[in-house]
């Protein structure tokens, strides 16, 4: 009878451990995760900004400032309130080894500098500890990693932002692997999108993802058969998730390259936000990139 | 896609693998994405055991998140900047080639891309005493040319030989050989090539467009996928082994022939290199070695800044070197007009 009572006690402990685990998970879900509506109001129409569980896609070709915008949003999140930040945790999913930590830190330091003169290193380190970086080298690994990150979301209620640079990194390898079957080509990204959708609903995080343009847009006559170069090309499961689409482009300053050398290149962002009722709101903004990061005009 | 095999993790025996396959669960991804309770019932195994297997497989195959603070510390201690040997080019590149990154040099025929690559290889092997991997896909590299450039740096024959030994050349002409070579380097080749005390610090691919451009265009996707693979292995190699990757690219004209000169390989390649430099001829007939380099992509310096340099004098010290250096550094055409 001593053995049975020991066994019963052990069973009770196990059940209690399971219950408290699910209790913590429940708490992490219901606890209001930091709303990022005010992350950068200059980009979004109206008083808009991404609500809980919304996805923002930054689309554009090389050199249009997408990654710089991500650094800008990242800094905005991890900096302390007194320095103009939101003190929120961020996960950065890097799919094409494009995260430049040295550049990110130099932006962070220049923003901290304008707030406090000394002890920059300590402040920087504490901001960086709010950032989790994970690198994926295939869409299969991306799927597994999103599953793995579910643990991070449930155990860290401070995690409010998920950045993906870029969501289009595996487009060509997936298309080639899928052969002639379009459904097979899009299968992996569709699965990632569906999982992402569930994580958004369950954990109410906000997602910003960059998508590289696959065709160069020429400023010439639009009689080419390539049609609109800014048309979304990723799978429909991803398109359904995207609520806000930011089209990034370079402002054409004439054909003379010499004229723009040395002068700051102005970059424009055109935001299209879809609401649940089907209407779309628009907003255009422009910025240029300085040593200290993005500066809006 | 990782297939489920018995013994992959504790608890995953042959019987369970067979049971899972019967339930249409063949890969780790399938298992991780399925409903654990339902699957446990179908395979008549305890929910707890299956959940534990899922947790272990996920920990084994998912990418592991790293704290930004730790990542930054690691980068600070491991990133190195390699001078190219040419002060003007160094200025453009913010001190030189950074390890962990891909730097691209694009230019038309005769613009001097290969000459620049030779100069970089010679400088790193002789001056910095580090090893260089040179992948030549155009057939333009000869040991004689490298020796000629080394003779302009030093007259000591032993030093010249040592430097030559630090440059490991791979000659290949198609994308599959290139991928084989790069995967081989990642899989131990870089460690084996670390000879004479120095480690491999730079990998030069001249040119990457020569093997990829013929595959692009048309309706097949394979070319684009192969390009992604080359990009992926170059980035992985640069990051994991702390080397600076320098690649060369051809140029095309935008707008289908009438516009300005831009690097080749299209939009999908354009965001792969961290830094991009466009090389053009100087346009002065009296100084045929003159070149101008324009920075067209950088995360550290303002765009479209230009630097000029003369291919004849790779490092400024040679400018002061005078006649002997001029004869030794040589070019393919003997039409120098010295002032």
Coordinates of C-alpha atoms in Angstrom, one line a residue:
Chain A
X1 CA 0.0 0.0 0.0
X2 CA 3.0 2.3 0.5
X3 CA 3.9 1.7 -3.2
X4 CA 0.4 2.6 -4.4
X5 CA 0.3 5.8 -2.3
X6 CA 3.8 6.7 -3.7
X7 CA 2.5 6.0 -7.2
X8 CA -0.6 8.1 -6.6
X9 CA 1.4 11.0 -5.2
X10 CA 3.7 10.8 -8.3
X11 CA 0.7 10.8 -10.6
X12 CA -0.8 13.7 -8.8
X13 CA 2.4 15.7 -9.2
X14 CA 2.5 14.9 -12.9
X15 CA -1.0 16.0 -13.5
X16 CA -0.4 19.2 -11.5
X17 CA 2.7 19.8 -13.6
X18 CA 0.7 19.4 -16.8
X19 CA -2.1 21.6 -15.5
X20 CA 0.2 24.4 -14.4
X21 CA 2.0 24.2 -17.8
X22 CA -1.3 24.6 -19.6
X23 CA -2.2 27.3 -17.1
X24 CA 0.9 29.3 -18.0
X25 CA 0.2 28.8 -21.7
X26 CA -3.3 30.1 -21.2
X27 CA -2.1 33.1 -19.3
X28 CA 0.5 33.9 -22.0
X29 CA -2.3 33.8 -24.6
X30 CA -4.8 35.9 -22.8
X31 CA -2.4 38.4 -21.4
X32 CA -2.5 41.4 -23.7
X33 CA 0.6 41.2 -25.8
X34 CA 2.0 44.7 -26.6
X35 CA -0.1 46.1 -29.4
X36 CA 2.2 47.5 -32.1
X37 CA -0.3 49.9 -33.7
X38 CA 1.9 52.8 -32.9
X39 CA 5.1 51.2 -34.1
X40 CA 5.4 53.7 -37.0
X41 CA 2.2 55.7 -37.7
X42 CA 3.9 57.5 -40.6
X43 CA 3.7 54.4 -42.7
X44 CA 0.1 53.5 -42.2
X45 CA -3.1 55.2 -43.4
X46 CA -5.6 56.9 -41.0
X47 CA -4.8 56.2 -37.4
X48 CA -3.9 52.8 -38.6
X49 CA -1.0 50.6 -37.8
X50 CA -0.9 46.8 -37.5
X51 CA -3.4 45.4 -34.9
X52 CA -2.8 42.2 -33.0
X53 CA -2.4 39.3 -35.3
X54 CA -1.9 41.3 -38.5
X55 CA 0.7 40.7 -41.1
X56 CA 2.5 43.5 -42.9
X57 CA 4.4 42.7 -46.2
X58 CA 7.2 44.9 -47.4
X59 CA 7.6 44.4 -51.1
X60 CA 10.3 45.9 -53.4
X61 CA 13.4 45.3 -55.4
X62 CA 17.0 45.7 -54.1
X63 CA 18.0 49.0 -52.7
X64 CA 14.5 50.2 -51.9
X65 CA 15.1 50.3 -48.1
X66 CA 13.1 47.2 -46.9
X67 CA 15.8 45.9 -44.6
X68 CA 16.6 49.4 -43.3
X69 CA 12.9 49.8 -42.5
X70 CA 13.0 46.5 -40.6
X71 CA 16.0 47.8 -38.6
X72 CA 14.1 50.9 -37.9
X73 CA 11.1 49.0 -36.6
X74 CA 13.3 46.6 -34.6
X75 CA 15.0 49.5 -32.8
X76 CA 11.7 51.1 -32.1
X77 CA 10.6 47.9 -30.4
X78 CA 13.6 47.0 -28.3
X79 CA 14.6 50.5 -27.1
X80 CA 13.6 51.5 -23.6
X81 CA 10.5 53.7 -23.3
X82 CA 12.6 56.7 -22.2
X83 CA 14.5 56.5 -25.5
X84 CA 11.4 56.4 -27.6
X85 CA 11.0 52.6 -27.7
X86 CA 8.3 50.1 -26.8
X87 CA 10.4 47.8 -24.7
X88 CA 9.0 44.8 -26.5
X89 CA 10.7 41.5 -27.4
X90 CA 11.4 40.7 -31.1
X91 CA 12.1 37.5 -33.0
X92 CA 14.0 38.0 -36.3
X93 CA 13.8 35.1 -38.7
X94 CA 16.7 35.4 -41.1
X95 CA 16.2 33.3 -44.3
X96 CA 18.9 34.7 -46.5
X97 CA 21.7 35.7 -44.1
X98 CA 20.9 39.3 -44.7
X99 CA 20.9 40.5 -41.0
X100 CA 23.8 42.9 -40.6
X101 CA 24.3 43.1 -36.8
X102 CA 27.0 45.7 -37.1
X103 CA 24.6 48.0 -39.0
X104 CA 21.8 47.3 -36.6
X105 CA 23.9 48.1 -33.6
X106 CA 25.2 51.4 -35.1
X107 CA 21.6 52.5 -35.7
X108 CA 20.7 51.5 -32.1
X109 CA 23.7 53.4 -30.7
X110 CA 22.9 56.5 -32.6
X111 CA 19.3 56.4 -31.3
X112 CA 20.5 55.8 -27.7
X113 CA 23.1 58.5 -28.1
X114 CA 20.4 61.2 -28.7
X115 CA 18.8 60.1 -25.4
X116 CA 21.8 59.5 -23.1
X117 CA 25.4 60.3 -23.5
X118 CA 27.2 57.8 -21.4
X119 CA 26.8 54.1 -20.5
X120 CA 25.8 53.3 -24.1
X121 CA 27.2 49.8 -24.1
X122 CA 25.1 48.6 -21.2
X123 CA 21.9 50.1 -22.7
X124 CA 22.8 48.6 -26.0
X125 CA 23.4 45.2 -24.6
X126 CA 20.1 45.2 -22.7
X127 CA 18.2 46.2 -25.9
X128 CA 20.0 43.4 -27.8
X129 CA 18.9 40.9 -25.2
X130 CA 15.3 41.6 -26.2
X131 CA 16.1 40.3 -29.7
X132 CA 16.1 36.6 -30.7
X133 CA 17.7 35.8 -34.0
X134 CA 17.1 32.5 -35.8
X135 CA 18.5 31.5 -39.2
X136 CA 16.7 29.1 -41.6
X137 CA 18.1 27.6 -44.7
X138 CA 15.1 26.0 -46.3
X139 CA 11.3 26.2 -46.3
X140 CA 11.2 22.8 -44.5
X141 CA 13.4 24.2 -41.8
X142 CA 11.3 27.4 -41.7
X143 CA 8.2 25.2 -41.0
X144 CA 10.0 23.3 -38.2
X145 CA 11.4 26.5 -36.7
X146 CA 7.9 28.2 -36.6
X147 CA 6.7 25.2 -34.6
X148 CA 9.7 25.5 -32.3
X149 CA 9.1 29.2 -31.9
X150 CA 5.7 28.4 -30.5
X151 CA 7.4 27.5 -27.2
X152 CA 9.1 31.0 -27.2
X153 CA 5.8 32.7 -27.8
X154 CA 4.0 30.9 -25.0
X155 CA 6.8 31.3 -22.5
X156 CA 7.6 35.0 -23.3
X157 CA 4.5 37.2 -23.2
X158 CA 6.8 40.2 -23.9
X159 CA 7.4 38.8 -27.4
X160 CA 5.2 41.0 -29.6
X161 CA 6.9 41.2 -33.0
X162 CA 8.0 38.6 -35.5
X163 CA 10.2 39.8 -38.3
X164 CA 10.9 37.6 -41.4
X165 CA 13.6 38.7 -43.8
X166 CA 12.7 37.5 -46.3
X167 CA 9.6 35.3 -46.9
X168 CA 10.5 34.9 -50.6
X169 CA 14.0 33.4 -50.0
X170 CA 13.0 29.9 -50.9
X171 CA 10.7 30.7 -53.8
X172 CA 12.9 29.4 -56.6
X173 CA 14.2 26.2 -54.8
X174 CA 10.6 25.4 -53.9
X175 CA 9.4 25.9 -57.5
X176 CA 12.1 23.7 -58.8
X177 CA 11.4 20.9 -56.3
X178 CA 7.7 21.0 -57.0
X179 CA 8.3 20.1 -60.6
X180 CA 5.5 20.9 -63.0
X181 CA 2.8 20.8 -60.3
X182 CA 1.9 24.3 -59.1
X183 CA 0.3 23.0 -55.9
X184 CA 3.4 21.0 -55.0
X185 CA 5.5 24.1 -55.8
X186 CA 3.6 26.2 -53.3
X187 CA 3.0 23.5 -50.7
X188 CA 5.8 24.3 -48.3
X189 CA 5.1 28.0 -48.1
X190 CA 1.4 27.3 -47.8
X191 CA 2.0 25.1 -44.8
X192 CA 4.2 27.8 -43.3
X193 CA 1.5 30.4 -43.9
X194 CA -1.2 28.3 -42.4
X195 CA 0.9 27.7 -39.3
X196 CA 1.7 31.3 -39.1
X197 CA -2.0 32.1 -39.3
X198 CA -2.7 29.8 -36.3
X199 CA 0.2 31.3 -34.3
X200 CA -1.2 34.8 -35.0
X201 CA -4.6 33.9 -33.8
X202 CA -3.4 32.0 -30.7
X203 CA -0.7 34.3 -29.6
X204 CA -1.7 37.7 -31.1
X205 CA 1.7 38.7 -32.3
X206 CA 2.4 41.1 -35.1
X207 CA 4.4 40.0 -38.2
X208 CA 6.4 42.1 -40.6
X209 CA 7.9 40.2 -43.6
X210 CA 10.0 41.4 -46.6
X211 CA 9.4 40.0 -50.0
X212 CA 11.9 40.6 -52.8
X213 CA 10.6 41.6 -56.2
X214 CA 11.6 39.1 -58.9
X215 CA 11.4 41.3 -61.9
X216 CA 13.0 44.6 -62.4
X217 CA 10.5 47.4 -63.0
X218 CA 11.5 49.5 -65.9
X219 CA 10.2 53.1 -66.0
X220 CA 9.6 52.7 -69.7
X221 CA 6.3 52.0 -71.5
X222 CA 4.1 49.4 -69.9
X223 CA 3.6 47.4 -73.1
X224 CA 5.8 44.6 -72.0
X225 CA 4.3 41.1 -71.5
X226 CA 5.6 41.0 -67.9
X227 CA 2.6 43.0 -66.7
X228 CA 2.7 44.6 -63.3
X229 CA 6.1 43.9 -61.6
X230 CA 4.6 44.6 -58.2
X231 CA 1.9 41.9 -58.5
X232 CA 2.2 39.4 -55.6
X233 CA 3.7 36.2 -56.7
X234 CA 3.8 34.1 -53.6
X235 CA 1.2 31.4 -52.8
X236 CA -2.4 32.4 -52.0
X237 CA -2.2 31.1 -48.4
X238 CA 0.4 33.8 -47.8
X239 CA -1.5 36.5 -49.7
X240 CA -4.6 35.8 -47.5
X241 CA -2.6 36.6 -44.4
X242 CA -1.3 40.0 -45.6
X243 CA -3.4 42.8 -44.3
X244 CA -1.0 45.7 -45.0
X245 CA 1.2 45.8 -48.1
X246 CA 4.0 48.3 -48.2
X247 CA 5.4 48.8 -51.8
X248 CA 8.9 50.2 -51.5
X249 CA 10.5 51.9 -54.5
X250 CA 13.2 54.4 -55.4
X251 CA 12.2 57.8 -56.4
X252 CA 13.5 58.3 -59.9
X253 CA 15.7 61.4 -59.9
X254 CA 16.3 61.5 -63.7
X255 CA 18.5 59.3 -65.8
X256 CA 21.8 61.1 -64.9
X257 CA 23.5 58.9 -62.3
X258 CA 26.1 61.6 -61.7
X259 CA 23.5 64.0 -60.6
X260 CA 22.3 61.9 -57.7
X261 CA 25.8 60.9 -56.4
X262 CA 26.4 62.3 -53.0
X263 CA 22.8 63.5 -52.6
X264 CA 20.6 61.3 -50.5
X265 CA 18.4 58.9 -52.4
X266 CA 14.8 59.3 -51.5
X267 CA 12.8 56.1 -51.1
X268 CA 9.0 55.9 -51.2
X269 CA 6.6 53.6 -49.5
X270 CA 3.1 53.1 -50.7
X271 CA 0.9 51.4 -48.1
X272 CA -2.3 49.5 -49.0
X273 CA -4.3 48.3 -46.0
X274 CA -7.2 45.9 -46.5
X275 CA -10.0 46.0 -43.9
X276 CA -12.3 43.1 -43.1
X277 CA -15.1 44.8 -45.0
X278 CA -13.1 44.6 -48.2
X279 CA -12.3 48.3 -48.5
X280 CA -8.7 49.5 -49.0
X281 CA -7.0 52.5 -47.5
X282 CA -3.8 54.0 -49.0
X283 CA -0.9 56.1 -47.8
X284 CA 2.3 57.2 -49.3
X285 CA 5.4 58.3 -47.3
X286 CA 9.0 58.8 -48.1
X287 CA 12.3 58.6 -46.3
X288 CA 16.0 58.5 -46.8
X289 CA 18.7 56.4 -45.1
X290 CA 21.3 58.1 -42.9
X291 CA 24.0 56.8 -40.7
X292 CA 21.5 56.8 -37.9
X293 CA 18.9 54.8 -39.8
X294 CA 15.7 55.7 -41.6
X295 CA 14.6 59.3 -41.5
X296 CA 11.2 60.3 -42.8
X297 CA 10.8 63.4 -44.9
Chain B
X1 CA 12.6 17.3 -46.0
X2 CA 13.9 14.9 -43.3
X3 CA 12.6 11.3 -43.6
X4 CA 11.7 9.5 -40.4
X5 CA 14.1 6.6 -39.6
X6 CA 14.2 4.3 -36.6
X7 CA 16.8 5.3 -34.1
X8 CA 16.7 9.0 -34.9
X9 CA 15.7 9.7 -31.4
X10 CA 14.9 7.6 -28.3
X11 CA 11.5 6.0 -28.5
X12 CA 11.4 6.0 -32.3
X13 CA 11.7 2.3 -33.1
X14 CA 11.1 0.5 -36.3
X15 CA 7.6 -0.5 -35.3
X16 CA 6.6 3.0 -34.6
X17 CA 8.1 4.3 -37.9
X18 CA 6.1 1.7 -39.8
X19 CA 3.0 2.6 -37.9
X20 CA 3.5 6.3 -38.7
X21 CA 4.2 5.6 -42.4
X22 CA 0.9 3.7 -42.5
X23 CA -0.8 6.8 -41.1
X24 CA 0.9 8.8 -44.0
X25 CA 3.5 10.4 -41.7
X26 CA 6.8 10.0 -43.5
X27 CA 8.9 13.0 -42.6
X28 CA 9.8 15.0 -39.5
X29 CA 7.7 17.9 -40.8
X30 CA 4.6 15.7 -41.2
X31 CA 5.0 14.4 -37.6
X32 CA 5.5 17.9 -36.1
X33 CA 2.5 19.3 -38.0
X34 CA 0.1 16.5 -37.0
X35 CA -2.4 16.4 -34.1
X36 CA -0.6 14.4 -31.4
X37 CA -3.7 13.0 -29.7
X38 CA -5.2 11.7 -33.0
X39 CA -1.9 10.3 -34.1
X40 CA -1.2 8.5 -30.8
X41 CA -4.6 6.8 -31.1
X42 CA -4.0 5.7 -34.7
X43 CA -0.6 4.3 -34.0
X44 CA -1.6 2.8 -30.6
X45 CA 1.2 4.6 -28.7
X46 CA 0.9 6.7 -25.6
X47 CA 0.3 10.4 -26.1
X48 CA 3.1 11.2 -23.7
X49 CA 5.7 9.1 -25.7
X50 CA 4.7 10.6 -29.0
X51 CA 4.8 14.2 -27.6
X52 CA 8.3 13.5 -26.2
X53 CA 9.5 12.2 -29.6
X54 CA 8.0 15.3 -31.2
X55 CA 9.8 17.6 -28.8
X56 CA 13.2 15.9 -29.4
X57 CA 12.8 15.9 -33.2
X58 CA 11.9 19.5 -33.1
X59 CA 14.9 20.4 -31.0
X60 CA 17.1 18.4 -33.4
X61 CA 15.9 19.8 -36.7
X62 CA 14.6 23.3 -36.1
X63 CA 16.9 26.2 -36.2
X64 CA 17.9 27.4 -32.8
X65 CA 17.2 31.0 -31.7
X66 CA 20.2 33.0 -30.5
X67 CA 20.0 36.1 -28.3
X68 CA 20.9 39.3 -30.2
X69 CA 23.5 40.2 -27.5
X70 CA 25.4 36.9 -27.9
X71 CA 25.3 37.1 -31.7
X72 CA 26.7 40.6 -31.6
X73 CA 29.5 39.6 -29.2
X74 CA 30.4 36.7 -31.4
X75 CA 30.5 38.9 -34.5
X76 CA 32.6 41.5 -32.9
X77 CA 35.2 39.0 -32.0
X78 CA 35.2 37.1 -35.3
X79 CA 34.7 39.6 -38.0
X80 CA 37.8 40.8 -39.8
X81 CA 38.3 43.4 -42.5
X82 CA 40.8 42.4 -45.3
X83 CA 42.5 45.2 -47.2
X84 CA 42.3 44.7 -50.9
X85 CA 45.8 46.2 -51.3
X86 CA 44.5 49.2 -53.2
X87 CA 43.9 52.2 -51.0
X88 CA 41.2 53.7 -53.3
X89 CA 39.2 50.5 -53.4
X90 CA 39.6 50.1 -49.7
X91 CA 38.2 53.6 -49.2
X92 CA 35.2 52.7 -51.3
X93 CA 34.6 49.5 -49.3
X94 CA 35.0 51.1 -45.9
X95 CA 38.4 49.6 -45.2
X96 CA 38.2 46.5 -47.3
X97 CA 36.5 43.1 -47.7
X98 CA 34.5 42.1 -44.6
X99 CA 34.5 38.5 -43.6
X100 CA 31.1 36.9 -43.3
X101 CA 29.8 38.8 -46.3
X102 CA 29.7 38.5 -50.1
X103 CA 31.1 41.4 -52.1
X104 CA 30.4 41.7 -55.8
X105 CA 32.5 43.3 -58.5
X106 CA 30.7 43.8 -61.8
X107 CA 31.9 45.2 -65.0
X108 CA 32.0 44.8 -68.8
X109 CA 34.6 42.9 -70.7
X110 CA 38.1 44.5 -70.2
X111 CA 36.9 46.5 -67.2
X112 CA 39.5 44.8 -65.1
X113 CA 37.5 42.6 -62.8
X114 CA 39.9 39.7 -63.0
X115 CA 42.9 42.0 -62.6
X116 CA 41.3 43.3 -59.4
X117 CA 40.8 39.8 -58.2
X118 CA 44.4 38.9 -58.9
X119 CA 45.6 41.9 -57.0
X120 CA 43.4 41.1 -54.0
X121 CA 44.6 37.4 -54.0
X122 CA 48.2 38.5 -54.2
X123 CA 47.8 41.1 -51.4
X124 CA 46.1 38.7 -49.0
X125 CA 48.6 35.9 -49.6
X126 CA 51.7 38.0 -49.6
X127 CA 51.0 41.0 -47.4
X128 CA 48.4 39.6 -45.0
X129 CA 50.0 36.1 -45.1
X130 CA 46.6 34.4 -45.2
X131 CA 45.3 31.7 -47.5
X132 CA 43.0 32.4 -50.5
X133 CA 40.8 30.1 -52.5
X134 CA 40.5 31.2 -56.1
X135 CA 37.7 29.6 -58.2
X136 CA 38.4 30.5 -61.8
X137 CA 35.5 29.8 -64.2
X138 CA 36.8 31.8 -67.1
X139 CA 40.3 30.4 -67.6
X140 CA 41.9 33.8 -67.1
X141 CA 44.1 33.0 -64.2
X142 CA 47.6 31.7 -64.7
X143 CA 50.3 31.1 -62.2
X144 CA 52.7 33.2 -64.4
X145 CA 50.5 36.2 -64.0
X146 CA 50.3 35.8 -60.2
X147 CA 54.1 35.4 -60.1
X148 CA 54.5 38.6 -62.2
X149 CA 52.4 40.5 -59.7
X150 CA 54.2 39.0 -56.7
X151 CA 57.5 40.0 -58.3
X152 CA 56.4 43.6 -58.1
X153 CA 55.7 43.2 -54.4
X154 CA 59.0 41.5 -53.4
X155 CA 62.2 40.4 -55.0
X156 CA 62.7 37.6 -52.5
X157 CA 62.1 34.4 -54.4
X158 CA 61.3 32.4 -51.3
X159 CA 58.6 34.9 -50.2
X160 CA 57.1 34.7 -53.7
X161 CA 56.9 30.9 -53.6
X162 CA 55.3 31.0 -50.1
X163 CA 52.7 33.5 -51.3
X164 CA 51.9 31.4 -54.4
X165 CA 51.5 28.4 -52.2
X166 CA 48.8 30.2 -50.2
X167 CA 46.6 30.7 -53.2
X168 CA 44.7 27.5 -54.0
X169 CA 43.2 27.6 -57.5
X170 CA 40.1 25.6 -58.7
X171 CA 39.4 25.7 -62.4
X172 CA 35.9 24.7 -63.3
X173 CA 33.4 25.7 -66.0
X174 CA 29.9 24.7 -65.0
X175 CA 27.5 25.2 -62.2
X176 CA 27.5 21.6 -60.9
X177 CA 31.3 21.6 -60.6
X178 CA 31.0 24.9 -58.8
X179 CA 28.5 23.6 -56.3
X180 CA 30.6 20.4 -55.8
X181 CA 33.6 22.6 -55.1
X182 CA 31.8 24.9 -52.7
X183 CA 30.1 22.1 -50.8
X184 CA 33.5 20.4 -50.6
X185 CA 35.1 23.5 -49.2
X186 CA 32.3 23.7 -46.5
X187 CA 32.6 20.1 -45.7
X188 CA 36.3 20.2 -44.7
X189 CA 38.1 21.6 -47.7
X190 CA 38.7 24.9 -46.1
X191 CA 40.4 23.3 -43.1
X192 CA 42.5 21.2 -45.3
X193 CA 43.5 24.2 -47.4
X194 CA 44.8 26.0 -44.3
X195 CA 48.4 25.4 -44.9
X196 CA 51.5 27.2 -43.5
X197 CA 50.0 28.6 -40.4
X198 CA 47.5 30.9 -42.1
X199 CA 43.8 30.1 -42.4
X200 CA 41.6 30.7 -45.4
X201 CA 40.3 34.2 -45.2
X202 CA 39.0 34.8 -48.7
X203 CA 37.2 32.9 -51.4
X204 CA 37.2 34.5 -54.8
X205 CA 34.8 33.3 -57.5
X206 CA 35.7 34.8 -60.9
X207 CA 33.2 34.8 -62.3
X208 CA 29.9 33.6 -60.9
X209 CA 27.9 34.9 -63.8
X210 CA 29.8 32.9 -66.3
X211 CA 28.4 29.6 -65.0
X212 CA 24.9 30.9 -64.1
X213 CA 23.9 33.3 -66.8
X214 CA 23.7 30.5 -69.5
X215 CA 21.1 28.8 -67.3
X216 CA 18.7 31.7 -66.9
X217 CA 15.9 32.8 -69.2
X218 CA 13.4 30.5 -70.9
X219 CA 10.8 28.7 -69.0
X220 CA 12.8 26.4 -66.8
X221 CA 13.1 27.1 -63.1
X222 CA 16.2 25.0 -62.6
X223 CA 18.6 27.9 -63.4
X224 CA 17.0 30.1 -60.8
X225 CA 17.1 27.3 -58.2
X226 CA 20.7 26.6 -58.9
X227 CA 21.5 30.3 -58.6
X228 CA 19.8 30.2 -55.2
X229 CA 21.9 27.2 -54.2
X230 CA 25.1 28.9 -55.2
X231 CA 24.1 32.0 -53.2
X232 CA 23.1 29.9 -50.2
X233 CA 26.4 27.9 -50.0
X234 CA 28.5 31.0 -50.5
X235 CA 26.7 32.8 -47.7
X236 CA 26.9 29.8 -45.4
X237 CA 30.6 29.5 -46.1
X238 CA 31.2 33.2 -45.5
X239 CA 29.3 33.2 -42.2
X240 CA 30.3 29.8 -40.8
X241 CA 34.0 29.9 -41.7
X242 CA 34.6 33.6 -41.4
X243 CA 35.8 34.2 -44.9
X244 CA 35.3 37.1 -47.2
X245 CA 33.6 36.1 -50.4
X246 CA 34.4 38.1 -53.5
X247 CA 32.5 37.3 -56.7
X248 CA 32.5 38.9 -60.2
X249 CA 29.5 39.5 -62.4
X250 CA 29.0 40.7 -65.9
X251 CA 26.9 43.7 -66.8
X252 CA 23.8 44.4 -68.9
X253 CA 21.9 47.4 -70.0
X254 CA 18.6 48.1 -68.3
X255 CA 15.4 48.7 -70.2
X256 CA 16.2 46.0 -72.7
X257 CA 19.3 47.7 -74.3
X258 CA 19.0 51.4 -74.1
X259 CA 19.3 52.2 -70.5
X260 CA 22.2 52.5 -68.0
X261 CA 24.7 49.8 -67.2
X262 CA 23.8 47.5 -64.4
X263 CA 25.1 44.2 -63.0
X264 CA 23.8 41.0 -64.6
X265 CA 22.0 38.0 -63.2
X266 CA 18.8 39.9 -62.7
X267 CA 16.6 40.9 -59.8
X268 CA 16.8 37.6 -57.9
X269 CA 20.6 37.9 -57.6
X270 CA 20.7 41.6 -56.8
X271 CA 20.0 41.2 -53.1
X272 CA 22.4 38.4 -52.5
X273 CA 25.7 40.4 -52.2
X274 CA 26.0 42.7 -49.2
X275 CA 28.2 45.1 -51.1
X276 CA 28.3 45.8 -54.9
X277 CA 30.9 47.7 -56.9
X278 CA 30.6 48.6 -60.6
X279 CA 33.9 48.8 -62.5
X280 CA 34.3 50.9 -65.6
X281 CA 37.2 51.9 -67.9
X282 CA 38.6 55.4 -67.2
X283 CA 38.1 56.7 -70.7
X284 CA 41.5 58.4 -70.8
X285 CA 43.5 57.1 -73.8
X286 CA 46.8 58.3 -72.3
X287 CA 46.2 56.2 -69.2
X288 CA 44.9 52.8 -70.4
X289 CA 45.1 51.3 -66.9
X290 CA 42.8 53.8 -65.4
X291 CA 39.6 52.5 -63.9
X292 CA 36.7 54.0 -61.9
X293 CA 34.8 52.0 -59.3
X294 CA 31.3 53.1 -58.2
X295 CA 29.6 51.8 -55.1
X296 CA 26.1 50.7 -56.0
X297 CA 25.1 48.8 -52.9
X298 CA 26.4 49.2 -49.4
X299 CA 25.1 49.2 -45.8
X300 CA 28.0 51.3 -44.6
X301 CA 28.8 54.0 -47.1
X302 CA 26.7 56.4 -49.1
X303 CA 25.7 55.1 -52.5
X304 CA 27.2 56.1 -55.9
X305 CA 30.5 57.4 -54.5
X306 CA 33.3 56.8 -56.9
X307 CA 37.0 56.1 -56.7
X308 CA 39.6 56.1 -59.4
X309 CA 42.7 53.9 -59.5
X310 CA 45.2 52.7 -62.0
X311 CA 45.5 48.9 -62.6
X312 CA 49.1 49.3 -63.3
X313 CA 49.9 50.3 -59.7
X314 CA 47.9 48.1 -57.4
X315 CA 49.2 49.6 -54.2
X316 CA 50.5 53.1 -53.9
X317 CA 54.0 51.9 -53.0
X318 CA 54.4 50.7 -56.5
X319 CA 53.6 54.2 -57.8
X320 CA 56.8 55.3 -56.0
X321 CA 58.6 52.2 -57.1
X322 CA 59.1 53.6 -60.6
X323 CA 60.5 51.9 -63.7
X324 CA 61.3 48.4 -62.4
X325 CA 57.8 48.0 -61.0
X326 CA 56.2 49.2 -64.3
X327 CA 58.0 46.5 -66.2
X328 CA 57.2 43.8 -63.8
X329 CA 53.5 44.6 -63.1
X330 CA 52.9 44.7 -66.8
X331 CA 49.6 44.4 -68.6
X332 CA 48.5 42.3 -71.5
X333 CA 49.1 45.2 -73.9
X334 CA 52.6 46.8 -74.0
X335 CA 51.4 50.3 -74.7
X336 CA 52.3 52.1 -71.5
X337 CA 53.3 55.7 -71.9
X338 CA 55.1 56.7 -68.7
X339 CA 55.3 60.3 -67.7

